[in-house]
Amino acid sequence: ETGVTQTPRHLVMGMTNKKSLKCEQHLGHNAMYWYKQSAKKPLELMFVYSLEERVENNSVPSRFSPECPNSSHLFLHLHTLQPEDSALYLCASSLGPPGQANEKLFFGSGTQLSVL
Amino acid sequence: GNSVTQMEGPVTLSEEAFLTINCTYTATGYPSLFWYVQYPGEGLQLLLKATKADDKGSNKGFEATYRKETTSFHLEKGSVQVSDSAVYFCALNNARGGADGLTFGKGTHLIIQP
């Protein structure tokens, strides 16, 4: 148990659906991240929040919309996704701000998303 | 830009065999280097790290030495167990104070057979 909880664990959605992924951490961390994990590709950093402010958006399509209402919760809102968006979406948190030399990330178990 | 290259998997070994998973990197400045492990059905967990040249990170019998001259951070273990079966990710953080987060490799799937 890493202290980072993601729900749901699995999600199947059609291309016209709207759904949200949820991430929660009770570690007292100040930064939260969304990563996309696809088979045979490096983990892709999607969004970074530090103290509830978005500090990074790595050219992610607008059909992915993050929300960080407080330092413990992070959402990823999904709408009109494409089949190539099927992947494991991982949430992570860190105590300090992003970019620190000793930055250690704590990951959730991920949401396995399938887009039909 | 930053990048991490790992050996392709899956890597299949017998129990008690010696393990090496190669990792090389490209980065500006002096990055910190990490190995993360992902067990089946779980998220990634930090396995070990090294923050400067010639540092050796170690944990659970695994070791990796930061080699600046060869830009490498190979993961080794002297005697693997079935429970070591997982996906291993090499990663770097160039610590420029930006919001880049970690740069990961593609991961190496390790399978240990009894």
mmCIF file of C-alpha atoms in Angstrom:
data_model
loop_
_atom_site.group_PDB
_atom_site.id
_atom_site.type_symbol
_atom_site.label_atom_id
_atom_site.label_comp_id
_atom_site.label_asym_id
_atom_site.label_seq_id
_atom_site.Cartn_x
_atom_site.Cartn_y
_atom_site.Cartn_z
ATOM 1 C CA GLU A 1 0.000 0.000 0.000
ATOM 2 C CA THR A 2 1.650 3.211 -1.173
ATOM 3 C CA GLY A 3 -0.872 5.662 0.274
ATOM 4 C CA VAL A 4 -2.157 6.667 -3.169
ATOM 5 C CA THR A 5 -5.574 5.277 -4.083
ATOM 6 C CA GLN A 6 -7.059 5.305 -7.578
ATOM 7 C CA THR A 7 -10.614 4.513 -8.609
ATOM 8 C CA PRO A 8 -11.958 2.807 -10.555
ATOM 9 C CA ARG A 9 -9.411 0.017 -11.133
ATOM 10 C CA HIS A 10 -10.937 -0.800 -14.507
ATOM 11 C CA LEU A 11 -13.057 1.300 -16.870
ATOM 12 C CA VAL A 12 -14.602 0.501 -20.223
ATOM 13 C CA MET A 13 -16.138 3.386 -22.121
ATOM 14 C CA GLY A 14 -17.425 4.235 -25.533
ATOM 15 C CA MET A 15 -16.037 7.093 -27.576
ATOM 16 C CA THR A 16 -19.013 9.325 -26.793
ATOM 17 C CA ASN A 17 -19.011 8.752 -23.042
ATOM 18 C CA LYS A 18 -17.855 11.119 -20.320
ATOM 19 C CA LYS A 19 -16.130 9.605 -17.314
ATOM 20 C CA SER A 20 -13.727 10.669 -14.578
ATOM 21 C CA LEU A 21 -10.758 9.007 -12.932
ATOM 22 C CA LYS A 22 -10.114 9.761 -9.274
ATOM 23 C CA CYS A 23 -6.903 9.803 -7.282
ATOM 24 C CA GLU A 24 -6.559 10.373 -3.551
ATOM 25 C CA GLN A 25 -3.469 10.617 -1.350
ATOM 26 C CA HIS A 26 -3.278 10.982 2.421
ATOM 27 C CA LEU A 27 0.493 11.322 2.626
ATOM 28 C CA GLY A 28 0.544 15.065 3.079
ATOM 29 C CA HIS A 29 2.241 15.467 -0.294
ATOM 30 C CA ASN A 30 2.213 18.731 -2.199
ATOM 31 C CA ALA A 31 2.574 17.577 -5.799
ATOM 32 C CA MET A 32 0.424 15.206 -7.837
ATOM 33 C CA TYR A 33 0.890 13.758 -11.299
ATOM 34 C CA TRP A 34 -0.984 11.910 -14.034
ATOM 35 C CA TYR A 35 1.008 9.424 -16.153
ATOM 36 C CA LYS A 36 -0.118 7.298 -19.101
ATOM 37 C CA GLN A 37 1.356 3.799 -19.382
ATOM 38 C CA SER A 38 1.017 2.110 -22.774
ATOM 39 C CA ALA A 39 2.498 -1.216 -23.760
ATOM 40 C CA LYS A 40 6.112 -1.035 -24.990
ATOM 41 C CA LYS A 41 6.303 2.743 -24.520
ATOM 42 C CA PRO A 42 7.879 4.847 -21.765
ATOM 43 C CA LEU A 43 5.586 6.277 -19.161
ATOM 44 C CA GLU A 44 4.230 9.555 -20.470
ATOM 45 C CA LEU A 45 3.857 12.444 -18.065
ATOM 46 C CA MET A 46 0.520 14.122 -18.740
ATOM 47 C CA PHE A 47 -0.094 16.672 -16.011
ATOM 48 C CA VAL A 48 1.645 17.960 -12.895
ATOM 49 C CA TYR A 49 0.084 19.886 -10.041
ATOM 50 C CA SER A 50 2.090 21.585 -7.306
ATOM 51 C CA LEU A 51 0.146 23.019 -4.385
ATOM 52 C CA GLU A 52 -3.054 22.625 -6.404
ATOM 53 C CA GLU A 53 -1.770 24.674 -9.340
ATOM 54 C CA ARG A 54 -1.107 23.073 -12.701
ATOM 55 C CA VAL A 55 2.557 23.466 -13.549
ATOM 56 C CA GLU A 56 2.893 21.155 -16.528
ATOM 57 C CA ASN A 57 0.726 20.129 -19.448
ATOM 58 C CA ASN A 58 2.692 18.010 -21.867
ATOM 59 C CA SER A 59 0.740 18.707 -25.029
ATOM 60 C CA VAL A 60 -2.086 16.476 -23.936
ATOM 61 C CA PRO A 61 -5.234 16.519 -26.108
ATOM 62 C CA SER A 62 -8.098 18.558 -24.724
ATOM 63 C CA ARG A 63 -10.254 15.446 -24.405
ATOM 64 C CA PHE A 64 -8.278 14.913 -21.175
ATOM 65 C CA SER A 65 -9.081 17.525 -18.532
ATOM 66 C CA PRO A 66 -7.418 17.452 -15.083
ATOM 67 C CA GLU A 67 -8.783 18.914 -11.897
ATOM 68 C CA CYS A 68 -7.090 19.326 -8.525
ATOM 69 C CA PRO A 69 -9.605 20.700 -5.995
ATOM 70 C CA ASN A 70 -7.228 20.291 -3.044
ATOM 71 C CA SER A 71 -3.812 18.836 -2.294
ATOM 72 C CA SER A 72 -5.251 15.382 -1.535
ATOM 73 C CA HIS A 73 -7.388 14.839 -4.615
ATOM 74 C CA LEU A 74 -6.750 14.737 -8.332
ATOM 75 C CA PHE A 75 -9.201 13.971 -11.109
ATOM 76 C CA LEU A 76 -8.860 13.241 -14.792
ATOM 77 C CA HIS A 77 -12.039 14.001 -16.739
ATOM 78 C CA LEU A 78 -12.424 12.102 -19.984
ATOM 79 C CA HIS A 79 -14.691 12.855 -22.949
ATOM 80 C CA THR A 80 -14.875 11.765 -26.582
ATOM 81 C CA LEU A 81 -11.845 9.523 -26.228
ATOM 82 C CA GLN A 82 -10.300 7.494 -29.031
ATOM 83 C CA PRO A 83 -9.390 3.783 -29.010
ATOM 84 C CA GLU A 84 -5.685 4.721 -28.931
ATOM 85 C CA ASP A 85 -6.298 6.310 -25.541
ATOM 86 C CA SER A 86 -6.721 2.828 -24.062
ATOM 87 C CA ALA A 87 -3.939 2.464 -21.483
ATOM 88 C CA LEU A 88 -3.152 2.271 -17.789
ATOM 89 C CA TYR A 89 -3.464 5.715 -16.198
ATOM 90 C CA LEU A 90 -1.289 6.154 -13.159
ATOM 91 C CA CYS A 91 -1.544 8.804 -10.498
ATOM 92 C CA ALA A 92 1.476 9.694 -8.377
ATOM 93 C CA SER A 93 2.360 12.134 -5.632
ATOM 94 C CA SER A 94 5.547 13.561 -4.142
ATOM 95 C CA LEU A 95 6.287 15.427 -0.956
ATOM 96 C CA GLY A 96 8.308 18.225 -2.455
ATOM 97 C CA PRO A 97 7.767 20.247 -5.608
ATOM 98 C CA PRO A 98 8.488 18.621 -8.974
ATOM 99 C CA GLY A 99 11.996 18.649 -10.334
ATOM 100 C CA GLN A 100 13.900 18.088 -7.093
ATOM 101 C CA ALA A 101 16.967 15.834 -7.239
ATOM 102 C CA ASN A 102 15.729 13.396 -4.598
ATOM 103 C CA GLU A 103 12.144 13.477 -5.702
ATOM 104 C CA LYS A 104 10.486 10.159 -4.880
ATOM 105 C CA LEU A 105 7.164 9.418 -6.437
ATOM 106 C CA PHE A 106 4.480 7.319 -4.787
ATOM 107 C CA PHE A 107 2.219 5.685 -7.350
ATOM 108 C CA GLY A 108 -1.305 4.392 -7.208
ATOM 109 C CA SER A 109 -2.244 1.060 -8.775
ATOM 110 C CA GLY A 110 -3.702 2.744 -11.803
ATOM 111 C CA THR A 111 -6.945 2.687 -13.771
ATOM 112 C CA GLN A 112 -6.936 0.319 -16.737
ATOM 113 C CA LEU A 113 -8.951 2.163 -19.386
ATOM 114 C CA SER A 114 -10.413 0.544 -22.480
ATOM 115 C CA VAL A 115 -12.039 2.745 -25.111
ATOM 116 C CA LEU A 116 -14.327 0.918 -27.514
ATOM 117 C CA GLY B 1 16.132 16.376 -24.273
ATOM 118 C CA ASN B 2 16.203 13.658 -21.660
ATOM 119 C CA SER B 3 15.817 10.002 -22.537
ATOM 120 C CA VAL B 4 16.288 6.583 -20.956
ATOM 121 C CA THR B 5 16.994 3.382 -22.854
ATOM 122 C CA GLN B 6 16.470 -0.034 -21.315
ATOM 123 C CA MET B 7 17.045 -3.509 -22.660
ATOM 124 C CA GLU B 8 13.990 -5.033 -24.264
ATOM 125 C CA GLY B 9 12.134 -7.768 -22.452
ATOM 126 C CA PRO B 10 10.851 -10.086 -21.429
ATOM 127 C CA VAL B 11 13.896 -11.363 -19.610
ATOM 128 C CA THR B 12 13.382 -14.933 -18.398
ATOM 129 C CA LEU B 13 15.701 -16.448 -15.784
ATOM 130 C CA SER B 14 15.745 -19.405 -13.466
ATOM 131 C CA GLU B 15 15.601 -18.923 -9.712
ATOM 132 C CA GLU B 16 19.007 -18.095 -8.148
ATOM 133 C CA ALA B 17 20.410 -16.838 -11.460
ATOM 134 C CA PHE B 18 22.401 -13.599 -11.722
ATOM 135 C CA LEU B 19 20.448 -10.637 -13.071
ATOM 136 C CA THR B 20 21.553 -7.636 -15.095
ATOM 137 C CA ILE B 21 19.130 -5.181 -16.658
ATOM 138 C CA ASN B 22 20.922 -2.554 -18.721
ATOM 139 C CA CYS B 23 19.996 1.109 -18.594
ATOM 140 C CA THR B 24 21.640 4.054 -20.349
ATOM 141 C CA TYR B 25 20.558 7.656 -20.370
ATOM 142 C CA THR B 26 20.870 10.964 -22.153
ATOM 143 C CA ALA B 27 20.435 14.123 -20.135
ATOM 144 C CA THR B 28 21.721 17.646 -19.665
ATOM 145 C CA GLY B 29 23.390 18.519 -16.396
ATOM 146 C CA TYR B 30 23.776 15.997 -13.603
ATOM 147 C CA PRO B 31 20.626 13.922 -13.260
ATOM 148 C CA SER B 32 19.550 11.721 -10.404
ATOM 149 C CA LEU B 33 18.905 8.125 -11.441
ATOM 150 C CA PHE B 34 16.256 5.720 -10.208
ATOM 151 C CA TRP B 35 14.970 2.195 -10.596
ATOM 152 C CA TYR B 36 11.264 1.659 -10.032
ATOM 153 C CA VAL B 37 9.539 -1.736 -9.910
ATOM 154 C CA GLN B 38 5.948 -2.571 -10.834
ATOM 155 C CA TYR B 39 4.557 -5.837 -9.488
ATOM 156 C CA PRO B 40 1.520 -7.347 -11.229
ATOM 157 C CA GLY B 41 -1.626 -5.306 -10.678
ATOM 158 C CA GLU B 42 0.163 -2.568 -8.773
ATOM 159 C CA GLY B 43 1.620 0.865 -9.361
ATOM 160 C CA LEU B 44 5.321 1.647 -9.510
ATOM 161 C CA GLN B 45 7.431 1.611 -6.359
ATOM 162 C CA LEU B 46 10.859 3.136 -5.896
ATOM 163 C CA LEU B 47 13.453 0.352 -5.699
ATOM 164 C CA LEU B 48 16.686 2.339 -5.422
ATOM 165 C CA LYS B 49 18.306 5.595 -6.457
ATOM 166 C CA ALA B 50 21.633 7.377 -6.891
ATOM 167 C CA THR B 51 22.066 11.113 -7.013
ATOM 168 C CA LYS B 52 25.685 11.598 -8.137
ATOM 169 C CA ALA B 53 28.429 9.898 -10.075
ATOM 170 C CA ASP B 54 29.865 6.691 -8.583
ATOM 171 C CA ASP B 55 27.044 6.447 -6.038
ATOM 172 C CA LYS B 56 25.662 2.948 -5.573
ATOM 173 C CA GLY B 57 21.997 2.515 -4.785
ATOM 174 C CA SER B 58 20.912 -0.743 -3.161
ATOM 175 C CA ASN B 59 17.738 -2.319 -1.821
ATOM 176 C CA LYS B 60 16.333 -5.856 -1.410
ATOM 177 C CA GLY B 61 19.536 -7.366 -2.841
ATOM 178 C CA PHE B 62 19.410 -5.186 -5.949
ATOM 179 C CA GLU B 63 22.245 -2.768 -6.760
ATOM 180 C CA ALA B 64 22.967 -0.149 -9.394
ATOM 181 C CA THR B 65 25.993 2.138 -9.759
ATOM 182 C CA TYR B 66 25.805 5.600 -11.324
ATOM 183 C CA ARG B 67 28.423 5.576 -14.114
ATOM 184 C CA LYS B 68 28.787 9.020 -15.579
ATOM 185 C CA GLU B 69 31.547 8.039 -18.005
ATOM 186 C CA THR B 70 29.291 5.473 -19.682
ATOM 187 C CA THR B 71 25.983 7.241 -18.843
ATOM 188 C CA SER B 72 24.687 3.998 -17.412
ATOM 189 C CA PHE B 73 22.813 2.743 -14.364
ATOM 190 C CA HIS B 74 22.575 -1.029 -14.790
ATOM 191 C CA LEU B 75 20.482 -2.991 -12.297
ATOM 192 C CA GLU B 76 22.018 -6.165 -10.828
ATOM 193 C CA LYS B 77 21.085 -8.881 -8.364
ATOM 194 C CA GLY B 78 23.200 -11.858 -7.443
ATOM 195 C CA SER B 79 20.452 -14.425 -6.942
ATOM 196 C CA VAL B 80 16.915 -13.754 -8.131
ATOM 197 C CA GLN B 81 13.733 -15.203 -6.653
ATOM 198 C CA VAL B 82 10.340 -15.948 -8.166
ATOM 199 C CA SER B 83 8.974 -13.006 -6.183
ATOM 200 C CA ASP B 84 11.244 -10.666 -8.181
ATOM 201 C CA SER B 85 9.074 -11.201 -11.253
ATOM 202 C CA ALA B 86 7.880 -7.725 -12.200
ATOM 203 C CA VAL B 87 8.434 -4.867 -14.640
ATOM 204 C CA TYR B 88 11.495 -2.730 -13.886
ATOM 205 C CA PHE B 89 11.734 0.907 -14.982
ATOM 206 C CA CYS B 90 14.868 3.002 -15.149
ATOM 207 C CA ALA B 91 14.270 6.723 -14.744
ATOM 208 C CA LEU B 92 16.066 10.026 -14.394
ATOM 209 C CA ASN B 93 15.376 13.434 -12.937
ATOM 210 C CA ASN B 94 17.609 16.187 -14.180
ATOM 211 C CA ALA B 95 16.748 18.319 -11.163
ATOM 212 C CA ARG B 96 16.636 21.569 -13.040
ATOM 213 C CA GLY B 97 13.869 22.731 -10.778
ATOM 214 C CA GLY B 98 11.341 22.572 -13.545
ATOM 215 C CA ALA B 99 8.122 20.630 -13.634
ATOM 216 C CA ASP B 100 9.442 17.870 -15.842
ATOM 217 C CA GLY B 101 8.940 15.117 -13.322
ATOM 218 C CA LEU B 102 10.727 11.852 -14.027
ATOM 219 C CA THR B 103 11.735 10.594 -17.470
ATOM 220 C CA PHE B 104 11.153 6.839 -17.665
ATOM 221 C CA GLY B 105 12.380 4.075 -19.905
ATOM 222 C CA LYS B 106 9.966 1.625 -21.534
ATOM 223 C CA GLY B 107 10.341 -0.923 -18.760
ATOM 224 C CA THR B 108 11.811 -4.421 -18.744
ATOM 225 C CA HIS B 109 9.549 -7.336 -17.910
ATOM 226 C CA LEU B 110 11.416 -9.872 -15.737
ATOM 227 C CA ILE B 111 10.114 -13.426 -15.391
ATOM 228 C CA ILE B 112 11.730 -15.744 -12.849
ATOM 229 C CA GLN B 113 10.952 -19.436 -13.207
ATOM 230 C CA PRO B 114 11.189 -21.887 -10.283
#
